[in-house]
């Protein structure tokens, strides 16, 4: 690269930096203690992303082979595979975190630099494609600061595609020249991009496949001459990706999402791309808004290709990328009235390993932007040429500047204001964590706990915060939050929720060896908080505001820990009780609703809290902590309306119940999706068999959101 090219690249980077700072202002002023707010109610993912990257750095600098055995969901192994590992972000996050020790500063810096480098990388690709500096800058602006990216800047695992243009750039260089240094650069960029997230890995794979096919047709001779360095670069990157993906291959419980769910998260054929962005909520409408001027420039590029433009080959590549990503973003079916046309997404879900877990086809719009921004940049140069202007003269840069300003206005940059929320750092961490970190390392549980699928957003946010706060001590934590938690997580959290019950503590010690209990009184109801403050037979290390820290270590061996991590012996529960189907003598039960005194009500589609008394009135031990192939005794709930069932489900009990044993359990169930008056029926069941008379919670009012 010549000195002039370096100057041009540096100037483009400075201009894109200025545009990035302007768009996300005032975020650059609060890098050390605030993060971008996630649209909607759930903030847990922001904490999860920060914890994942901090764990990556911690593990790789202390025990690289234990990378996937993260500290949450103890004692489960390989829990990092319950989420993205995000290793591709470490070149930006790692140095900032190691130098400052501040995960908030590191994650915010990573987000903003990722956006900036997206623009710089697209600029470099367009310059490689012989597009003039001004139009190349316009293409970089569109790629980096389009609504697709800035509306989801909080979701680092989706917006981080700075290596993708470089993958195409070094693919072309390796194909054209056959140099091994270009092959090495291709391998590095491709590996880093695919390690950012699985969504981006599949987007990258599709983009590279389309690019490779078009280039192979266009450059048959170069393929024959330079196939070895090209395949070597691709092979090295693929091997790295596969190696880091092995822990996910052994993960169980990943659902293959149904067509209806996929269609609900698919792009609209037109509205997604022509509706201006919305800032009050995260909606698919406007997420991939292309803009008027970029759209016109893209049309100019396509017309120029039809008229035999010197950039024809590059235009064909960019257009092919747009078409491929557009079709995938439509999801499994194109709806035309009552007619459903099957699309390639169905085939990929059936034949490509792991693709069936991609539940949001809309996210392939991140790939669409790659081809579209390239077309917009090329088309900008075409428009300048059609106007009779010299692309390197004085008038052309002014025209590009006007085009960027108009596009920024169209994209909503002048309306958008970055919403920030505080995230704790070492300087303002709750005092209880400082005291905990000063103690000898031990297993920690924080209360109250929440179970994915059985708790609302606020409760799940708490679990994510517990995980995030653990970066300041890195002790094994029974709590945790990921998209795919291990089976043992719900089991142990149910037991922990019964604390300070003596049997629950003894069982938690036997299954985990728990040493410390942190209780957040401000997250409990008044009666539960009072029970904890009056607790006299536990060792209280201290009270720190609304937080209590207890030591519960004793001589009890964690003898059940192997059964928790590997599963119980066939035919038995974790506690060693028989796990088979109960006979009639074991099916006597009592279940009653503990009324709160207020008429029960819930928001449609949201959670309704419950509190139940359950008693084993039989002569048999109820098997609860069974293996995956056994049928445990569970709580069954059924929403009824007009005598018919609307929704039903099963909830687990915390542990095996002995004859005569009674427990009180609480949690939440999802209300029906339609407002109205319902009856809620509760029962004890094992498989298809129900025990005793169902308990009825009548007249549950379900109201619409906003009422």
XYZ file of C-alpha atoms in Angstrom:
707
model
C 0.000 0.000 0.000
C 1.419 3.382 -1.031
C 1.824 6.395 1.260
C -1.010 8.117 -0.590
C -3.267 5.134 0.049
C -2.376 5.197 3.752
C -3.178 8.898 3.958
C -6.487 8.304 2.205
C -7.324 5.453 4.595
C -6.371 7.559 7.621
C -8.510 10.475 6.483
C -11.472 8.165 5.862
C -11.020 6.685 9.348
C -11.008 10.172 10.933
C -14.164 11.211 9.090
C -15.940 7.966 10.013
C -14.799 8.407 13.626
C -16.353 11.876 13.698
C -19.619 10.495 12.286
C -19.599 7.650 14.835
C -19.011 9.992 17.781
C -21.770 12.309 16.576
C -24.279 9.492 16.150
C -23.685 7.867 19.529
C -23.248 11.041 21.561
C -23.205 11.268 24.615
C -21.940 7.668 24.953
C -18.265 8.707 24.438
C -18.533 10.854 27.590
C -19.618 7.919 29.783
C -17.494 5.057 28.522
C -16.302 4.015 31.984
C -19.612 3.499 33.774
C -22.522 3.341 31.316
C -23.567 0.982 28.529
C -26.097 1.163 25.719
C -29.574 0.315 26.940
C -31.249 -2.684 25.355
C -34.616 -1.697 23.786
C -37.490 -3.355 25.611
C -37.662 -4.717 29.138
C -34.893 -7.339 29.123
C -31.423 -5.937 29.928
C -29.854 -9.311 30.753
C -28.124 -9.766 27.392
C -25.954 -6.693 27.927
C -24.643 -8.142 31.198
C -24.229 -11.548 29.555
C -22.106 -10.188 26.682
C -19.845 -8.295 29.088
C -19.463 -11.325 31.372
C -18.663 -13.621 28.417
C -15.875 -11.394 27.127
C -14.442 -10.816 30.600
C -14.486 -14.588 31.203
C -12.747 -15.187 27.864
C -9.896 -12.918 28.900
C -9.728 -14.368 32.419
C -9.725 -17.976 31.206
C -7.239 -17.474 28.375
C -4.794 -15.740 30.718
C -5.145 -18.237 33.589
C -6.376 -21.615 32.283
C -6.874 -21.694 28.500
C -7.926 -25.345 28.451
C -10.733 -24.509 30.892
C -12.211 -21.823 28.638
C -15.640 -23.447 28.332
C -15.833 -24.447 32.018
C -16.971 -20.982 33.067
C -17.676 -20.060 36.676
C -21.487 -19.789 36.422
C -24.041 -22.600 36.811
C -21.657 -24.463 39.095
C -21.036 -27.425 39.143
C -21.988 -27.911 35.466
C -19.173 -28.196 32.922
C -18.875 -26.558 29.525
C -21.420 -23.852 30.386
C -19.852 -21.246 28.085
C -21.379 -23.281 25.257
C -24.779 -22.165 26.549
C -24.057 -18.867 24.832
C -21.774 -17.414 22.182
C -18.090 -17.536 23.137
C -17.435 -14.293 21.192
C -13.708 -14.933 20.860
C -13.582 -12.859 17.693
C -14.113 -9.686 19.741
C -11.018 -10.161 21.890
C -8.610 -8.174 19.672
C -10.582 -5.080 20.710
C -11.974 -6.040 24.127
C -8.923 -7.880 25.485
C -6.319 -5.082 25.514
C -8.773 -2.535 26.921
C -9.846 -4.913 29.711
C -6.331 -6.011 30.600
C -5.044 -2.436 30.703
C -7.903 -0.918 32.723
C -9.571 -3.802 34.569
C -12.855 -2.062 33.740
C -15.247 -4.338 31.809
C -17.668 -1.476 31.140
C -15.034 0.687 29.484
C -13.792 -2.316 27.521
C -17.229 -3.320 26.210
C -18.243 0.228 25.231
C -14.928 0.859 23.519
C -15.335 -2.438 21.668
C -18.816 -1.490 20.478
C -17.816 1.922 19.138
C -14.566 0.733 17.572
C -16.423 -2.150 15.946
C -18.780 0.292 14.226
C -15.852 2.480 13.154
C -13.822 -0.440 11.798
C -16.842 -1.670 9.830
C -16.725 1.580 7.895
C -12.952 1.511 7.453
C -13.041 -2.094 6.236
C -15.754 -1.348 3.662
C -13.750 1.664 2.498
C -10.699 -0.579 2.053
C -12.724 -3.161 0.100
C -14.145 -0.554 -2.273
C -10.714 0.950 -2.824
C -9.469 -2.559 -3.657
C -12.309 -2.675 -6.185
C -10.911 0.561 -7.712
C -13.695 2.812 -6.442
C -12.585 6.435 -5.930
C -11.962 7.611 -2.319
C -15.100 9.760 -2.041
C -17.609 7.105 -3.161
C -15.695 4.493 -1.145
C -16.162 6.695 1.936
C -19.892 6.867 1.202
C -20.060 3.056 1.024
C -18.168 2.803 4.325
C -20.573 5.276 5.934
C -23.598 3.257 4.806
C -22.089 -0.040 6.015
C -21.016 1.280 9.417
C -23.808 3.658 10.397
C -26.924 2.265 8.740
C -29.985 1.620 10.967
C -29.265 -2.114 10.921
C -26.103 -1.490 12.898
C -26.762 1.489 15.128
C -30.224 0.329 16.243
C -28.627 -2.878 17.542
C -25.298 -1.512 18.777
C -25.992 -3.111 22.166
C -25.987 -6.561 20.507
C -22.260 -6.838 19.886
C -22.578 -10.417 18.667
C -24.611 -9.119 15.690
C -23.156 -5.717 14.770
C -19.516 -6.826 14.795
C -18.798 -7.483 11.123
C -15.633 -5.422 10.544
C -13.706 -8.408 9.232
C -16.297 -9.419 6.629
C -15.304 -6.847 3.955
C -11.666 -7.766 4.616
C -12.473 -11.436 4.015
C -13.673 -10.522 0.509
C -10.716 -8.185 0.017
C -8.054 -10.770 0.868
C -9.952 -13.481 -1.004
C -9.676 -11.352 -4.130
C -6.012 -10.577 -3.496
C -5.127 -14.218 -2.926
C -7.082 -15.225 -6.019
C -5.401 -12.573 -8.168
C -1.808 -12.841 -6.930
C -1.485 -16.145 -5.104
C 0.650 -14.567 -2.355
C 0.913 -16.466 0.917
C 0.797 -13.280 3.002
C -2.605 -12.526 1.488
C -3.650 -16.110 2.236
C -2.563 -15.655 5.880
C -4.518 -12.390 6.122
C -7.562 -14.147 4.650
C -7.279 -16.901 7.271
C -6.977 -14.409 10.155
C -9.866 -12.189 9.058
C -12.132 -15.130 8.260
C -11.407 -16.880 11.554
C -11.967 -13.721 13.618
C -15.231 -12.933 11.840
C -16.623 -16.443 12.298
C -15.578 -16.427 15.973
C -17.652 -13.298 16.701
C -20.921 -15.267 16.793
C -22.641 -18.177 15.096
C -25.073 -15.849 13.319
C -22.160 -13.925 11.844
C -20.399 -17.209 11.069
C -23.325 -18.379 8.943
C -23.652 -14.937 7.337
C -19.929 -15.002 6.567
C -20.138 -18.529 5.152
C -23.015 -17.558 2.844
C -21.277 -14.343 1.771
C -18.024 -16.157 1.087
C -19.768 -18.941 -0.815
C -21.599 -16.450 -3.057
C -18.446 -14.409 -3.545
C -16.369 -17.492 -4.334
C -18.831 -18.849 -6.877
C -19.107 -15.535 -8.729
C -15.353 -14.994 -8.672
C -14.693 -18.555 -9.857
C -16.926 -17.960 -12.865
C -15.286 -14.601 -13.531
C -11.667 -15.712 -12.953
C -11.350 -19.336 -14.048
C -7.671 -18.970 -14.957
C -6.674 -17.430 -11.589
C -8.504 -20.184 -9.712
C -6.473 -22.825 -11.543
C -3.212 -20.972 -10.823
C -3.734 -19.951 -7.179
C -6.032 -22.593 -5.698
C -3.478 -23.804 -3.132
C -2.945 -20.561 -1.155
C -6.652 -19.800 -1.480
C -7.777 -23.153 -0.071
C -5.047 -23.034 2.566
C -6.338 -19.743 3.958
C -9.917 -20.972 3.947
C -8.920 -24.313 5.474
C -6.967 -22.816 8.371
C -9.845 -20.493 9.276
C -12.344 -23.331 8.983
C -10.238 -25.577 11.231
C -10.058 -22.879 13.927
C -13.809 -22.361 13.765
C -14.571 -26.075 13.965
C -12.184 -26.561 16.874
C -13.880 -23.856 18.935
C -17.308 -25.210 17.950
C -16.759 -28.729 19.295
C -18.154 -27.939 22.791
C -21.410 -26.845 21.134
C -21.725 -30.126 19.247
C -22.054 -32.023 22.534
C -24.591 -29.588 23.968
C -28.075 -31.067 24.324
C -31.439 -29.389 24.410
C -30.987 -26.971 21.507
C -34.401 -26.708 19.895
C -35.125 -26.880 16.192
C -37.444 -23.890 15.944
C -40.860 -24.331 14.384
C -41.878 -22.668 11.139
C -44.390 -20.376 12.872
C -41.715 -19.014 15.222
C -39.241 -18.519 12.381
C -41.842 -16.691 10.303
C -42.606 -14.346 13.202
C -38.920 -13.339 13.278
C -38.501 -13.006 9.519
C -38.066 -9.874 7.441
C -40.949 -8.329 5.570
C -40.362 -8.516 1.788
C -40.607 -4.738 1.476
C -41.490 -2.890 4.692
C -38.310 -3.947 6.507
C -36.245 -2.105 3.894
C -38.352 0.967 3.059
C -39.759 1.958 6.463
C -37.699 4.556 8.296
C -36.224 3.452 11.644
C -38.191 3.600 14.872
C -36.508 4.675 18.091
C -39.149 3.863 20.695
C -39.091 0.072 20.334
C -37.154 -2.719 18.682
C -39.202 -3.739 15.657
C -38.421 -5.490 12.427
C -39.947 -2.570 10.537
C -37.172 -0.136 9.659
C -34.356 -2.308 10.961
C -32.806 -2.671 7.506
C -33.919 0.659 6.081
C -31.810 1.266 2.964
C -32.397 4.994 2.592
C -33.430 6.978 -0.455
C -30.047 8.146 -1.715
C -28.158 4.873 -1.049
C -31.021 3.053 -2.770
C -30.771 5.319 -5.824
C -27.007 4.857 -5.941
C -27.438 1.074 -5.734
C -29.819 1.260 -8.712
C -27.225 3.343 -10.561
C -24.653 0.613 -9.962
C -26.955 -2.112 -11.288
C -27.817 -0.039 -14.366
C -24.112 0.626 -14.936
C -23.383 -3.093 -14.813
C -26.091 -3.639 -17.418
C -24.361 -1.031 -19.591
C -20.960 -2.764 -19.245
C -19.403 -0.636 -16.504
C -15.679 -1.143 -15.698
C -16.895 -2.152 -12.216
C -19.264 -4.753 -13.670
C -17.630 -7.735 -11.975
C -17.713 -6.101 -8.538
C -21.311 -4.975 -9.044
C -22.336 -8.544 -9.866
C -20.642 -9.776 -6.672
C -22.355 -7.137 -4.497
C -25.753 -7.700 -6.125
C -25.463 -11.459 -5.661
C -24.697 -10.925 -1.955
C -27.791 -8.718 -1.614
C -30.045 -11.273 -3.270
C -28.742 -14.210 -1.215
C -29.070 -12.397 2.122
C -32.453 -10.915 1.194
C -33.861 -14.373 0.484
C -32.486 -15.832 3.738
C -33.848 -12.907 5.787
C -37.340 -13.780 4.485
C -37.160 -16.950 6.589
C -38.622 -20.364 5.771
C -41.696 -19.196 3.852
C -42.733 -16.375 1.542
C -46.385 -15.575 2.198
C -48.362 -14.436 -0.842
C -51.918 -14.148 0.403
C -52.913 -17.618 1.586
C -50.104 -19.213 -0.413
C -46.869 -20.172 1.317
C -43.780 -20.574 -0.880
C -40.967 -22.613 0.761
C -37.617 -20.806 0.799
C -33.968 -21.946 1.130
C -33.987 -21.268 4.880
C -35.913 -24.545 5.314
C -33.322 -26.514 3.381
C -30.392 -25.003 5.259
C -32.109 -25.772 8.574
C -32.453 -29.389 7.493
C -28.965 -30.030 6.104
C -26.492 -27.561 7.677
C -25.340 -28.523 11.208
C -26.454 -25.994 13.807
C -28.435 -23.851 11.384
C -31.716 -25.108 12.877
C -30.959 -23.108 16.048
C -30.914 -19.800 14.101
C -34.322 -18.577 15.248
C -34.232 -15.018 13.806
C -33.950 -15.006 9.996
C -34.269 -11.207 10.134
C -30.656 -11.078 11.310
C -29.464 -11.993 7.846
C -30.136 -8.349 7.007
C -26.698 -7.775 8.559
C -25.342 -9.678 5.563
C -27.612 -7.823 3.167
C -26.034 -4.542 4.269
C -22.619 -5.818 3.147
C -23.662 -6.136 -0.491
C -25.945 -3.106 -0.391
C -23.286 -0.748 1.022
C -20.868 -1.923 -1.659
C -23.469 -1.214 -4.358
C -24.185 2.209 -2.834
C -20.500 3.116 -2.836
C -19.964 1.931 -6.422
C -23.190 3.638 -7.503
C -22.091 6.905 -5.915
C -19.026 6.845 -8.157
C -21.197 5.993 -11.155
C -23.500 8.946 -10.432
C -20.523 11.309 -10.181
C -19.238 10.066 -13.520
C -22.675 10.445 -15.133
C -22.762 14.036 -13.910
C -19.546 14.640 -15.838
C -17.456 15.268 -12.707
C -13.934 14.090 -12.027
C -14.097 11.673 -9.050
C -10.767 13.071 -7.839
C -11.577 16.721 -8.514
C -12.838 19.352 -6.070
C -16.530 19.096 -6.866
C -16.803 15.334 -6.269
C -15.798 15.410 -2.555
C -18.347 18.172 -1.979
C -21.018 16.055 -3.628
C -20.044 13.059 -1.480
C -20.190 15.223 1.663
C -23.691 16.383 0.739
C -24.715 12.777 0.014
C -23.451 11.661 3.435
C -25.274 14.522 5.168
C -28.549 13.813 3.368
C -28.216 10.091 4.107
C -27.468 10.761 7.788
C -30.660 12.824 7.956
C -32.588 10.083 6.162
C -31.151 7.356 8.407
C -32.366 9.280 11.466
C -28.967 10.252 12.853
C -30.213 13.688 13.887
C -33.235 12.215 15.690
C -31.500 9.316 17.398
C -30.165 9.723 20.913
C -28.180 6.928 22.479
C -29.900 5.628 25.600
C -27.456 4.680 28.320
C -27.802 2.873 31.617
C -25.299 2.483 34.463
C -23.350 -0.748 34.929
C -21.332 -1.393 38.070
C -17.554 -1.200 38.032
C -14.977 -1.884 40.751
C -15.373 1.719 41.895
C -19.097 1.487 42.654
C -19.641 -2.260 43.111
C -22.062 -3.156 45.949
C -20.072 -3.548 49.163
C -21.079 -7.175 49.675
C -19.030 -8.235 46.627
C -15.923 -6.514 47.930
C -16.261 -8.413 51.208
C -16.966 -11.662 49.368
C -13.880 -11.231 47.188
C -11.727 -10.831 50.291
C -12.767 -14.252 51.620
C -11.233 -17.587 50.693
C -12.529 -18.881 47.374
C -15.726 -20.892 47.677
C -18.980 -21.764 45.952
C -21.527 -18.918 45.987
C -25.295 -18.772 45.601
C -27.232 -15.487 45.434
C -30.878 -15.109 46.381
C -33.469 -14.769 45.063
C -32.803 -16.930 42.023
C -34.721 -17.129 38.746
C -35.187 -19.930 36.215
C -35.258 -19.268 32.468
C -38.777 -19.852 31.175
C -40.315 -19.527 34.646
C -39.512 -15.918 35.500
C -40.077 -12.444 34.101
C -37.536 -10.050 32.643
C -36.656 -8.367 35.948
C -35.832 -11.707 37.590
C -33.690 -12.811 34.635
C -31.907 -9.459 34.715
C -30.957 -10.249 38.323
C -29.414 -13.567 37.317
C -27.406 -11.834 34.592
C -26.254 -9.197 37.080
C -25.132 -11.937 39.507
C -23.047 -13.444 36.704
C -21.628 -10.065 35.703
C -20.729 -9.144 39.279
C -18.788 -12.392 39.545
C -16.098 -10.898 37.270
C -14.857 -9.080 40.365
C -14.185 -12.328 42.274
C -14.511 -15.232 39.758
C -15.708 -17.669 42.438
C -17.863 -20.632 41.336
C -21.463 -19.394 41.148
C -24.605 -21.539 41.243
C -26.560 -18.735 39.568
C -26.192 -17.725 35.937
C -27.871 -16.573 32.754
C -27.412 -17.919 29.204
C -29.675 -18.813 26.314
C -29.227 -22.546 26.897
C -28.597 -23.298 30.590
C -27.504 -26.779 31.694
C -30.161 -29.138 33.032
C -28.737 -28.931 36.544
C -29.244 -25.144 36.696
C -33.013 -25.213 37.237
C -32.711 -28.143 39.651
C -30.241 -26.336 41.914
C -32.016 -22.994 41.731
C -35.273 -24.577 42.880
C -33.508 -26.005 45.894
C -31.806 -22.663 46.596
C -35.139 -20.838 46.484
C -36.279 -22.888 49.497
C -33.463 -21.541 51.686
C -33.100 -21.076 54.627
C -34.988 -24.375 54.924
C -32.695 -26.899 56.681
C -33.269 -29.735 54.226
C -32.708 -27.415 51.279
C -29.387 -26.253 52.723
C -28.237 -29.803 53.429
C -29.187 -30.878 49.909
C -27.483 -27.859 48.342
C -24.337 -28.655 50.307
C -24.425 -32.269 49.124
C -24.977 -31.324 45.471
C -22.670 -28.301 45.179
C -20.614 -27.856 48.346
C -21.939 -24.286 48.613
C -19.870 -22.092 50.957
C -21.454 -18.629 50.798
C -25.018 -17.356 50.496
C -25.666 -13.762 49.419
C -29.211 -12.546 50.128
C -30.540 -9.370 48.507
C -33.279 -8.255 50.892
C -34.573 -5.508 48.585
C -35.452 -8.186 46.013
C -37.620 -10.190 48.446
C -41.136 -9.625 49.703
C -41.516 -8.280 53.214
C -42.172 -11.599 54.952
C -39.240 -13.362 53.257
C -36.886 -10.483 54.034
C -37.944 -10.524 57.681
C -37.320 -14.265 57.853
C -33.749 -13.775 56.687
C -33.024 -10.881 59.034
C -34.287 -12.934 62.003
C -32.254 -16.012 61.034
C -30.171 -16.961 64.076
C -28.608 -20.358 63.344
C -26.508 -19.382 60.306
C -23.083 -17.705 60.395
C -23.641 -14.110 59.304
C -20.447 -12.572 57.944
C -22.055 -9.166 57.656
C -24.866 -6.955 56.472
C -24.033 -4.438 53.758
C -26.999 -2.187 53.141
C -29.768 -4.462 51.863
C -27.388 -7.384 51.301
C -26.623 -10.216 53.742
C -23.557 -12.460 53.421
C -23.610 -15.852 55.154
C -21.024 -18.583 55.480
C -22.630 -22.038 55.332
C -19.517 -24.197 54.946
C -19.455 -27.297 57.155
C -18.102 -30.839 57.173
C -20.855 -32.155 54.889
C -19.211 -33.728 51.844
C -20.533 -32.851 48.376
C -21.274 -36.545 47.790
C -24.048 -35.899 45.241
C -22.000 -33.597 43.030
C -21.070 -36.363 40.523
C -24.738 -37.342 40.151
C -25.649 -33.706 39.449
C -23.000 -33.210 36.769
C -23.274 -36.625 35.068
C -26.851 -37.588 35.904
C -28.140 -40.251 38.309
C -27.766 -43.985 37.886
C -30.443 -45.426 35.599
C -33.626 -46.249 37.493
C -32.826 -43.981 40.437
C -32.981 -40.302 41.324
C -30.007 -38.169 42.331
C -30.906 -38.964 45.945
C -30.859 -42.690 45.203
C -34.619 -43.239 45.363
C -36.444 -45.434 42.793
C -37.313 -43.409 39.682
C -40.005 -45.601 38.136
C -43.700 -44.951 37.692
C -45.637 -44.802 40.966
C -48.425 -47.257 41.630
C -51.788 -46.273 43.070
C -50.367 -46.316 46.605
C -47.890 -43.609 45.626
C -50.395 -41.310 43.961
C -52.069 -39.714 46.963
C -51.407 -36.005 47.098
C -52.657 -32.619 48.245
C -52.100 -29.380 46.387
C -53.554 -26.041 47.478
C -53.178 -22.466 46.292
C -51.840 -20.062 48.924
C -53.971 -16.999 48.309
C -52.317 -13.592 48.544
C -55.486 -11.777 49.563
C -55.731 -9.827 46.307
C -57.643 -10.954 43.193
C -55.109 -12.610 40.876
C -54.388 -10.795 37.616
C -51.766 -10.878 34.893
C -50.804 -9.227 31.612
C -51.501 -11.334 28.514
C -48.391 -13.281 27.543
C -46.548 -12.305 30.718
C -45.911 -14.080 34.009
C -48.365 -14.651 36.855
C -46.756 -15.420 40.239
C -48.000 -18.454 42.166
C -47.549 -19.945 45.613
C -48.625 -23.531 46.294
C -48.641 -25.993 49.155
C -47.816 -29.542 48.062
C -48.032 -32.625 50.293
C -47.086 -36.243 49.599
C -49.896 -38.204 51.284
C -48.811 -41.549 49.898
C -46.611 -44.330 51.254
C -43.992 -43.921 48.496
C -41.158 -41.473 47.896
C -42.003 -39.232 44.965
C -39.174 -39.318 42.387
C -38.351 -35.760 41.328
C -34.596 -35.511 40.689
C -34.621 -38.094 37.902
C -32.503 -38.597 34.804
C -33.638 -37.281 31.406
C -35.127 -40.626 30.392
C -37.294 -40.949 33.525
C -40.650 -39.354 34.339
C -40.521 -37.208 37.490
C -43.444 -36.178 39.661
C -44.318 -32.623 38.639
C -46.798 -29.815 39.099
C -49.207 -29.492 36.185
C -51.069 -26.274 35.416
C -53.917 -25.707 32.953
C -55.473 -22.414 31.880
C -59.198 -22.948 31.273
C -61.803 -20.762 29.612
C -65.373 -21.795 29.019
C -64.521 -25.328 30.116
C -61.815 -25.736 27.461
C -58.043 -25.783 27.875
C -56.195 -22.751 26.510
C -52.644 -23.344 27.712
C -50.947 -25.941 29.898
C -47.519 -26.866 31.153
C -45.435 -28.657 33.770
C -43.313 -27.263 36.604
C -40.670 -29.226 38.481
C -40.652 -29.780 42.218
C -37.373 -28.990 44.025
C -36.503 -32.503 45.268
C -37.827 -35.998 46.027
C -40.688 -35.816 48.534
C -40.838 -38.459 51.248
C -44.168 -39.836 52.585
C -45.967 -37.183 54.603
C -43.598 -34.398 53.547
C -45.090 -30.988 52.777
C -43.421 -28.048 51.016
C -44.419 -24.601 49.810
C -43.257 -23.731 46.304
C -43.508 -20.473 44.394
C -42.688 -19.160 40.963
C -44.498 -17.847 37.908
C -46.371 -19.200 34.884
C -47.061 -17.538 31.542
C -50.572 -16.150 31.147
C -52.654 -16.756 27.993
C -51.938 -14.475 25.042
C -55.521 -13.112 24.933
C -57.120 -10.923 27.577
C -60.117 -12.267 29.471
C -61.258 -14.114 32.587
C -59.733 -17.578 33.093
C -59.610 -20.392 35.595
C -56.193 -21.769 36.519
C -56.108 -25.440 37.531
C -53.213 -27.057 39.430
C -52.488 -30.757 39.886
C -49.697 -33.205 40.741
C -48.804 -35.528 37.878
C -46.319 -38.115 36.683
C -46.326 -38.679 32.954
C -49.978 -38.982 31.920
C -51.258 -39.721 35.444
C -52.676 -37.036 37.748
C -52.742 -37.385 41.535
C -55.639 -36.363 43.796
C -58.145 -33.621 43.117
C -56.877 -30.583 41.166
C -56.701 -27.260 42.993
C -58.588 -24.477 41.248
C -57.613 -20.808 41.184
C -60.700 -19.152 39.811
C -61.317 -15.877 38.040
C -57.796 -14.913 37.056
C -58.143 -11.686 35.115
C -55.774 -11.461 32.168
C -55.527 -7.942 30.764
C -53.918 -6.535 27.647
C -50.571 -4.810 27.826
C -51.124 -1.134 28.542
C -54.536 -1.549 30.221
